[in-house]
Every structure is written in C-alpha cells, then in structure tokens.
CSV table of C-alpha atoms (C1' of nucleotides) in Angstrom, one decimal:
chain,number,residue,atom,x,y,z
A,1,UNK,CA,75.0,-43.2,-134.3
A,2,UNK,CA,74.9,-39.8,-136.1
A,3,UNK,CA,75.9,-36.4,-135.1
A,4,UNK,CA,72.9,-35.2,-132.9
A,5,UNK,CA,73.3,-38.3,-130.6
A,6,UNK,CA,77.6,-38.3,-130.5
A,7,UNK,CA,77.2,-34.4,-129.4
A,8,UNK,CA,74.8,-35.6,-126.6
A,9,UNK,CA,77.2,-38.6,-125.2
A,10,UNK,CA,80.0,-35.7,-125.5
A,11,UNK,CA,77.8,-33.7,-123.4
A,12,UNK,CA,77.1,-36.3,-120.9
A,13,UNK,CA,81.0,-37.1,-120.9
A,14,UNK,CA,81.7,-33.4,-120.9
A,15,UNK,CA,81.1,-33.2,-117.0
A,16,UNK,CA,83.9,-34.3,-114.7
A,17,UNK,CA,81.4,-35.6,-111.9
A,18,UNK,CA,79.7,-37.5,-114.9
A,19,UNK,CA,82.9,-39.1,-116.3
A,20,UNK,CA,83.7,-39.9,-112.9
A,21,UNK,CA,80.3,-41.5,-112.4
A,22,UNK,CA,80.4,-43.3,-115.9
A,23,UNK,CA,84.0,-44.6,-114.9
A,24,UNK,CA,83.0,-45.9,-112.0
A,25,UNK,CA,80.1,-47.9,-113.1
A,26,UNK,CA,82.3,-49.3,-115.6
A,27,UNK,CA,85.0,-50.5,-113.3
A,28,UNK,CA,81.9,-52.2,-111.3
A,29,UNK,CA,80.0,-54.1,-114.5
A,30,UNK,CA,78.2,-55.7,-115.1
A,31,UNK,CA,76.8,-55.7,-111.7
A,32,UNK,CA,76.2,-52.0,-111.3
A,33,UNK,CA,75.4,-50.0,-108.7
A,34,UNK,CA,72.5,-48.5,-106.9
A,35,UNK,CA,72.6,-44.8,-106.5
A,36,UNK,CA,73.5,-44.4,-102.8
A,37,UNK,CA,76.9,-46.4,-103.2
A,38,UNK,CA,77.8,-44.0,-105.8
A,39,UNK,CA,77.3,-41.2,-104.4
A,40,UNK,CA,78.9,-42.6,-101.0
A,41,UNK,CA,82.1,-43.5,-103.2
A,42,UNK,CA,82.3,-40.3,-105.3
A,43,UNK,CA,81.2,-38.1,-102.3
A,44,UNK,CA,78.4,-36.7,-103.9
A,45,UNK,CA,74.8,-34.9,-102.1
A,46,UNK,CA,72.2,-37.4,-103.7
A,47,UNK,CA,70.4,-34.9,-105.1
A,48,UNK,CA,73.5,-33.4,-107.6
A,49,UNK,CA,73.9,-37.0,-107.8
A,50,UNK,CA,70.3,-37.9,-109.5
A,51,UNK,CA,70.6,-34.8,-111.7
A,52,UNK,CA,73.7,-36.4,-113.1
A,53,UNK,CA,72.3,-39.6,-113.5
A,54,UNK,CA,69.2,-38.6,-115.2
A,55,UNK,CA,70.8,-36.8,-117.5
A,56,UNK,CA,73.0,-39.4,-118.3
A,57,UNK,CA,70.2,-42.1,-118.2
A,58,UNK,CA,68.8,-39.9,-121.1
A,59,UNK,CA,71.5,-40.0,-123.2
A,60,UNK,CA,71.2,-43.4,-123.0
A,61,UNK,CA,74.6,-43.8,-121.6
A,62,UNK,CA,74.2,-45.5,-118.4
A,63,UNK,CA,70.6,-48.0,-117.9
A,64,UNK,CA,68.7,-47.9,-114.6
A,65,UNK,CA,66.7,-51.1,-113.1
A,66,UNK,CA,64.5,-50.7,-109.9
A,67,UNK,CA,64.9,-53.2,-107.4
A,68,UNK,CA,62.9,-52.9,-104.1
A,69,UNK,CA,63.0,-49.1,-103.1
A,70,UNK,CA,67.0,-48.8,-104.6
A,71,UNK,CA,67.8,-48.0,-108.2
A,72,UNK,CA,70.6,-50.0,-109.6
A,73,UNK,CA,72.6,-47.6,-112.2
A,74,UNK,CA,74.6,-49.9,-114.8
A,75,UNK,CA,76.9,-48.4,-118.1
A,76,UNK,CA,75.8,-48.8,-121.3
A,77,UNK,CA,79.4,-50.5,-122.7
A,78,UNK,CA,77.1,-50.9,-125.9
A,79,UNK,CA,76.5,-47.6,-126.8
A,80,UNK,CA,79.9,-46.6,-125.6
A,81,UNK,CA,81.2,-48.7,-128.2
A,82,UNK,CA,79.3,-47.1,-130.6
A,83,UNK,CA,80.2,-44.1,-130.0
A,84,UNK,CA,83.9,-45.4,-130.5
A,85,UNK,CA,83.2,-46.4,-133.7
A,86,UNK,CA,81.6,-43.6,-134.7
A,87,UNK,CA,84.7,-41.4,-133.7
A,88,UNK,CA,86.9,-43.9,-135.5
A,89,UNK,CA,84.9,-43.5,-138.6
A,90,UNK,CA,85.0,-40.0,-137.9
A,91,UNK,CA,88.7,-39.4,-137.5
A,92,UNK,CA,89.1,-41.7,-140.6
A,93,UNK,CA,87.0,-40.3,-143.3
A,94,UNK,CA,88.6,-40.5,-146.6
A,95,UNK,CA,91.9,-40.5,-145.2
A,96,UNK,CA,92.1,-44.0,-143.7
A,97,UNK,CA,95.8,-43.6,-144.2
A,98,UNK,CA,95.9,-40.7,-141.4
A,99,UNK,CA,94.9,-42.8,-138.3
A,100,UNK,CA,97.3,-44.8,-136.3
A,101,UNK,CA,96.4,-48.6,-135.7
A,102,UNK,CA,92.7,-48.0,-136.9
A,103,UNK,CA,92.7,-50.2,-139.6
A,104,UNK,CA,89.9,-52.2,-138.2
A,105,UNK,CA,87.8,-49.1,-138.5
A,106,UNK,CA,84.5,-51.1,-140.4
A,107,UNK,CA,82.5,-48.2,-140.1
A,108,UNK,CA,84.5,-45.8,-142.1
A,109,UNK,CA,81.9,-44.9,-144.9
A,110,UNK,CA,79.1,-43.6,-143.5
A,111,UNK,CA,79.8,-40.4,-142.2
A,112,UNK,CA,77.0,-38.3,-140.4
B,1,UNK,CA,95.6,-39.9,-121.7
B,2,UNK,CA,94.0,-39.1,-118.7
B,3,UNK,CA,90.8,-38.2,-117.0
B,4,UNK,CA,91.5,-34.5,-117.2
B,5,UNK,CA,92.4,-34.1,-120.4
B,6,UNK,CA,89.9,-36.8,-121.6
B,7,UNK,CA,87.2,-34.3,-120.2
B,8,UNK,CA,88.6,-31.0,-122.2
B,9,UNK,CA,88.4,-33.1,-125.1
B,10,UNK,CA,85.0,-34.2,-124.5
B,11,UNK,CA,84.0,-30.6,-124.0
B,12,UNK,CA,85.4,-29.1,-127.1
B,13,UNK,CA,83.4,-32.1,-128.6
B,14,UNK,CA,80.4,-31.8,-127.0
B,15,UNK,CA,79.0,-28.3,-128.4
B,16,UNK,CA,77.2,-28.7,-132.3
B,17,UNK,CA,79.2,-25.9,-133.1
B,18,UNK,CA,82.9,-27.1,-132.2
B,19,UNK,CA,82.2,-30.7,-133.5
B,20,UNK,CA,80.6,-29.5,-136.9
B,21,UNK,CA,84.5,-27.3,-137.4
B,22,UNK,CA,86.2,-31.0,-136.6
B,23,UNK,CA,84.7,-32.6,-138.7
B,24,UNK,CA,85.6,-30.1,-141.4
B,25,UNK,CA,88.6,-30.2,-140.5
B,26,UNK,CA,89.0,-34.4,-140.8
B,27,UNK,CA,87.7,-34.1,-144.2
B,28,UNK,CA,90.0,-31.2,-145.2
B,29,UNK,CA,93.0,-33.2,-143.8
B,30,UNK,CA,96.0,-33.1,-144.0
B,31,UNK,CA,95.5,-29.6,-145.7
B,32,UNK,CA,93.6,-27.8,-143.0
B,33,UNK,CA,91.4,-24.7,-143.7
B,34,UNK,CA,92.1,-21.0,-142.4
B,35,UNK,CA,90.0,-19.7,-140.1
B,36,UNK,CA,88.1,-17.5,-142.9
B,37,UNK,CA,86.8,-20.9,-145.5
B,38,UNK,CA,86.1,-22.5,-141.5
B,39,UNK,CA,84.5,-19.6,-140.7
B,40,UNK,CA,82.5,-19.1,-144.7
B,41,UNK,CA,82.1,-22.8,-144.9
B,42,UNK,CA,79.9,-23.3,-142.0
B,43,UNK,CA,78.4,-19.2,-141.9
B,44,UNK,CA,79.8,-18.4,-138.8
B,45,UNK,CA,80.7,-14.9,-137.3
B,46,UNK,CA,84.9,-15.2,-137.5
B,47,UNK,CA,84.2,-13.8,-133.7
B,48,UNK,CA,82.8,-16.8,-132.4
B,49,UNK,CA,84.5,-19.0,-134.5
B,50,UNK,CA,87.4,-17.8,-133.2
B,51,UNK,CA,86.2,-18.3,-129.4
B,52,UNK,CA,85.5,-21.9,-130.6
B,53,UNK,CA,88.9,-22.1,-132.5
B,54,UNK,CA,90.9,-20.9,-129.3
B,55,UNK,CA,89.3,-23.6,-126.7
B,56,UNK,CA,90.0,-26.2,-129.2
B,57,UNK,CA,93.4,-25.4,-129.9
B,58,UNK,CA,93.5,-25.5,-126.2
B,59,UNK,CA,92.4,-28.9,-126.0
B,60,UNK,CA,94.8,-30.2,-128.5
B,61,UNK,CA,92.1,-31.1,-130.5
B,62,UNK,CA,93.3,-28.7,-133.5
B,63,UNK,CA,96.7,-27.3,-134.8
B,64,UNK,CA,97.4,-23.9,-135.8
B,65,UNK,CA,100.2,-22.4,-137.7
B,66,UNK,CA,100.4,-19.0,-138.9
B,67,UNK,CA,100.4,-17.9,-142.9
B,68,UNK,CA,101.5,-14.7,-143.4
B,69,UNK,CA,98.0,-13.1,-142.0
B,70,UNK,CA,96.3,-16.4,-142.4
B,71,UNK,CA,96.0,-18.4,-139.8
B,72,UNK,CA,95.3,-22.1,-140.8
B,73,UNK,CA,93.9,-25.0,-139.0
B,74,UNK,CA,94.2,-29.0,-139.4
B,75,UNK,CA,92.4,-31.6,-137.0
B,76,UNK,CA,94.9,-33.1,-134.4
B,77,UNK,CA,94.1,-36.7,-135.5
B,78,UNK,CA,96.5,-38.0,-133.2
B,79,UNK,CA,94.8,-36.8,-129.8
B,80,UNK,CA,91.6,-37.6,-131.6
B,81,UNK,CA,93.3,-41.3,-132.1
B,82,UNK,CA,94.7,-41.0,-127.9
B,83,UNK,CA,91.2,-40.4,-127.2
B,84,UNK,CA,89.5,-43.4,-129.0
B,85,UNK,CA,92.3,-45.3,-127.4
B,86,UNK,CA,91.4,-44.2,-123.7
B,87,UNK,CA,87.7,-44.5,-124.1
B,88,UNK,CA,88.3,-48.1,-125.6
B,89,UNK,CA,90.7,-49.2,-122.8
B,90,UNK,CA,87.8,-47.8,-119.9
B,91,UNK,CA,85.3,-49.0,-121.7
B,92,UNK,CA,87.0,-52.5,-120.9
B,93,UNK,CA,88.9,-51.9,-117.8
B,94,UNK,CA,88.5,-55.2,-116.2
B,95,UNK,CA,86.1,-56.4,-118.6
B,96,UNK,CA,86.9,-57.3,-121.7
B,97,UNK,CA,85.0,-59.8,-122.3
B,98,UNK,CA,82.1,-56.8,-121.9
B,99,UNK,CA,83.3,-54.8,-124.9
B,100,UNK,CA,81.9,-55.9,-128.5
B,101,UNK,CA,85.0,-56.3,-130.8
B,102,UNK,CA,87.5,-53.9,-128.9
B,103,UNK,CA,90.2,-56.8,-128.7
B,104,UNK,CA,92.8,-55.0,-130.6
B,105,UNK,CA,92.4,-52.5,-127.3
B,106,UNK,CA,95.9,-52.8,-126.2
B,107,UNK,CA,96.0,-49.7,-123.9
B,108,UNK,CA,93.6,-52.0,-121.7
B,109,UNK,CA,95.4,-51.6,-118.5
B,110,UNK,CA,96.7,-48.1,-117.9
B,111,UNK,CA,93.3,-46.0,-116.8
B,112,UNK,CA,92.9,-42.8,-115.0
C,1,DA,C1',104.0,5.7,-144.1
C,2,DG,C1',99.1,4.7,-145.0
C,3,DC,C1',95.4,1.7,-145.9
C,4,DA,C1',92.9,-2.7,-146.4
C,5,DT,C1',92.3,-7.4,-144.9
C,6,DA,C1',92.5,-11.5,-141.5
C,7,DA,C1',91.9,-12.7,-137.1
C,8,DT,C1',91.8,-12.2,-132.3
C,9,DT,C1',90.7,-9.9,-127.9
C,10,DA,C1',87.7,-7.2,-124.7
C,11,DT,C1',83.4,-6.3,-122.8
C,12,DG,C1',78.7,-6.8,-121.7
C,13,DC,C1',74.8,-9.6,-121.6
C,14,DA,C1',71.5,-13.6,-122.5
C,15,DA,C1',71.1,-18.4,-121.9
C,16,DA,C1',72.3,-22.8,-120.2
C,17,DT,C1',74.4,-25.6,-116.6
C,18,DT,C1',75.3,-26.9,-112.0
C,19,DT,C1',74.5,-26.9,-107.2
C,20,DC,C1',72.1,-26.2,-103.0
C,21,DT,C1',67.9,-26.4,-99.8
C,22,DA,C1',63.5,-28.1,-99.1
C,23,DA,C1',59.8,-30.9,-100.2
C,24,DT,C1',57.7,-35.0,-102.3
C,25,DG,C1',57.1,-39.9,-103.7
C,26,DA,C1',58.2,-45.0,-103.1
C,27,DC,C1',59.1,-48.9,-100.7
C,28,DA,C1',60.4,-52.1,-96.6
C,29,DG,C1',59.7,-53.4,-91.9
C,30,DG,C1',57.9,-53.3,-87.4
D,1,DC,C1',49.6,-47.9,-90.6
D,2,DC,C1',53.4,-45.5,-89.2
D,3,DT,C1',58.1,-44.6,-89.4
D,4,DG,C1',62.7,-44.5,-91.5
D,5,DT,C1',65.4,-44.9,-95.6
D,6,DC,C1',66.3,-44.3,-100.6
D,7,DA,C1',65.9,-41.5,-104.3
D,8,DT,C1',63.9,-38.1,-107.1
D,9,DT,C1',61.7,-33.6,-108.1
D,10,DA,C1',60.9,-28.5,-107.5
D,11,DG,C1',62.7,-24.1,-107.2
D,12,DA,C1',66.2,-20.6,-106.3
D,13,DA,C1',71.0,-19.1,-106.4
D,14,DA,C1',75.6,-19.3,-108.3
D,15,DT,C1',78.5,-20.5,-112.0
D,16,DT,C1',79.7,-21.2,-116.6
D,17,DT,C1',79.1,-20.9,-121.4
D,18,DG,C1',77.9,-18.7,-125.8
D,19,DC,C1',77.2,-14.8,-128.7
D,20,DA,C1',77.1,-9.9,-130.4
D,21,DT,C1',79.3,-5.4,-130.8
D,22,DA,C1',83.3,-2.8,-130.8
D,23,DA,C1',88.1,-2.3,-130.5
D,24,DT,C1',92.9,-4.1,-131.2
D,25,DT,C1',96.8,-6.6,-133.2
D,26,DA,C1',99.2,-8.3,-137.2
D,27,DT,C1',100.2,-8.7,-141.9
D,28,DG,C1',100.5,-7.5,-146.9
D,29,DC,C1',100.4,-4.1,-150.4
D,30,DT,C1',101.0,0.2,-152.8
DNA sequence: AGCATAATTATGCAAATTTCTAATGACAGG
DNA sequence: CCTGTCATTAGAAATTTGCATAATTATGCT
C-alpha cells in the first residue's frame, strides 16, 4: 500500500453509488453478486452500474468472476484491510500516542 | 459514523492534493502548521490551498483556530480514528471471520 | 490613520466525472 | 441458427471539481 494506490481506493470510495455498491457486496460475501441483482437492489440503469464497477474492479477493490453469460462482482475484504492499515499507520506516524485504541497498529513505520 | 459522512471523508481523501496536506498535518501533530508553511511546504498557491483547506475543514478532517492573522491547522485524528473504525466494522459486518486480524473491531455491529 | 502581510472569497474557465441513450458483444436455450 | 437476456462499450450531454486571476477581509505594526 503506498500513496498513489490509497488515493485511488479513496477515489473509488469517494462515490456514494460506489460505497453503496462496495457495502452491499460486503454485506453479501463471500458469495457475491452478479451485476443485475445489484443493480436491481440499489436501483441502478445497468449501464451507470458497469461504469461503477469497472472502475472499481480497477482499483482492485471489488474482483469479478464470469460464470455462464452473468458476472459475479465480489469485495476485495483483502485490500480493504489494507487500506485500513495503511490509514492506521498513517494516522499514527510518530505520534503513536495520539490514536485512540490503535495500539495494534504493526504497520506504523513505514510511512509512504 | 455513517455513510454520509463516511463519503465526505473519503472525498477530502481521495484528491493527491488534499491527502498530501493530511499527511503533513499527522506528522506536524499535535502542533499543526498555518496555512502559509502548508501552503510553502508543499508549493502550493495559498488560493487553492485554501479551497482544499475549507472542504477539509468541512469534513472534519482538519481543525482550525485562528492566531492573530494566522490561521493554523492540525489533523482531526479522532474522525480519522471514527473513520478507520467504520471501515473496519463494514469491512466485517456479518463476517468476521472474512477480515484478516480486525478482531479488536468492536464497532462490528452498528453499520449504516 | 495608513500600510503591509496572511488568508479567504469571488468569478471565470478548463478538465474530469457522472449519467443517459444507443449500439455492440457474449452466452443460453429452443 | 435465431432469439432473448445479461452486461459492457461508445459517444454525447450535464454536472462537478480544480485552478488561476483579481478583489476582499482581517490583523498587526508604526
């Protein structure tokens, strides 16, 4: 995790329609869900739908698996996790003593 | 924490610009900078940074207080802390057994 | 009061993002 | 092989965002 790729998961978390999306597919993992029922649940035209998803698929946030003609949208918990740590490292450099409860930060030395 | 302002805080993080002055800010904690050493620091017009500055402070992502003509700025580390908090506890709604090492996530039942 | 400095606000414009309509590609099933 | 469904892509329109110039507010100092 460094700076470039955090500013592109802020990006891709930035949207409300893309937090919603994100959100969704994290209440429904690890099955996932293929692109029609999301944009059934969240109301969304299918087109607006895929641009979301693409860009989000290219952040690496969410993964996308084919099966048959449908394409089955799952989050990426892993690099969301990441990208926790990275903010708690973050939040925490050299001042450890600043953050709450973040004691288990491990990643607080490499910064950038 | 909640979806709304979970997605102004993502947007104030998401542009290079707004995340490089955080960071300054984290490392210049608990002092702060005002807006002219943000501004020098990172050779920015104290125009823009300003327009930057304000939608941040909006977000609750930075504190102001004035000095004398000085205006100086420190990183909100508590929202910052709220927000790792909130991503931690969707990232496992449901399933924390999905999550890597996020069991201290005690905020793991409140989302949206 | 008068002037210099710090910072913000106002305004206009360029660039990026988002959304919509239409068209295209991919697959399953008769 | 033809048709219907799922999803994406292409391109144009609308919206939002970001930045530059100029003007304004606020403060300190003499």
């Amino acid at each position: 995790m460094n700076k470039e790729i955090a500013s592109t998961l802020f990006e891709s978390l930035a949207s409300g329609v893309r937090l919603d999306v994100f959100r969704l597919l994290v209440k429904n993992a690890p099955t996932g869900l293929v692109a029609g029922e999301i944009a059934t649940e969240l109301t969304l035209p299918p087109t607006n739908l895929s641009f979301h998803l693409k860009a989000m698929t290219h952040a690496g946030l969410v993964n996308v698996t084919q099966e048959g003609r449908y394409q089955r949208y799952r989050a990426n918990l892993t690099v969301m996790q990441s990208l926790i740590d990275y903010l708690t490292a973050e939040c925490c450099t050299g001042h450890p003593e600043l953050c709450l409860d973040a004691g288990e930060a491990s990643a607080c030395c490499d910064s950038d």
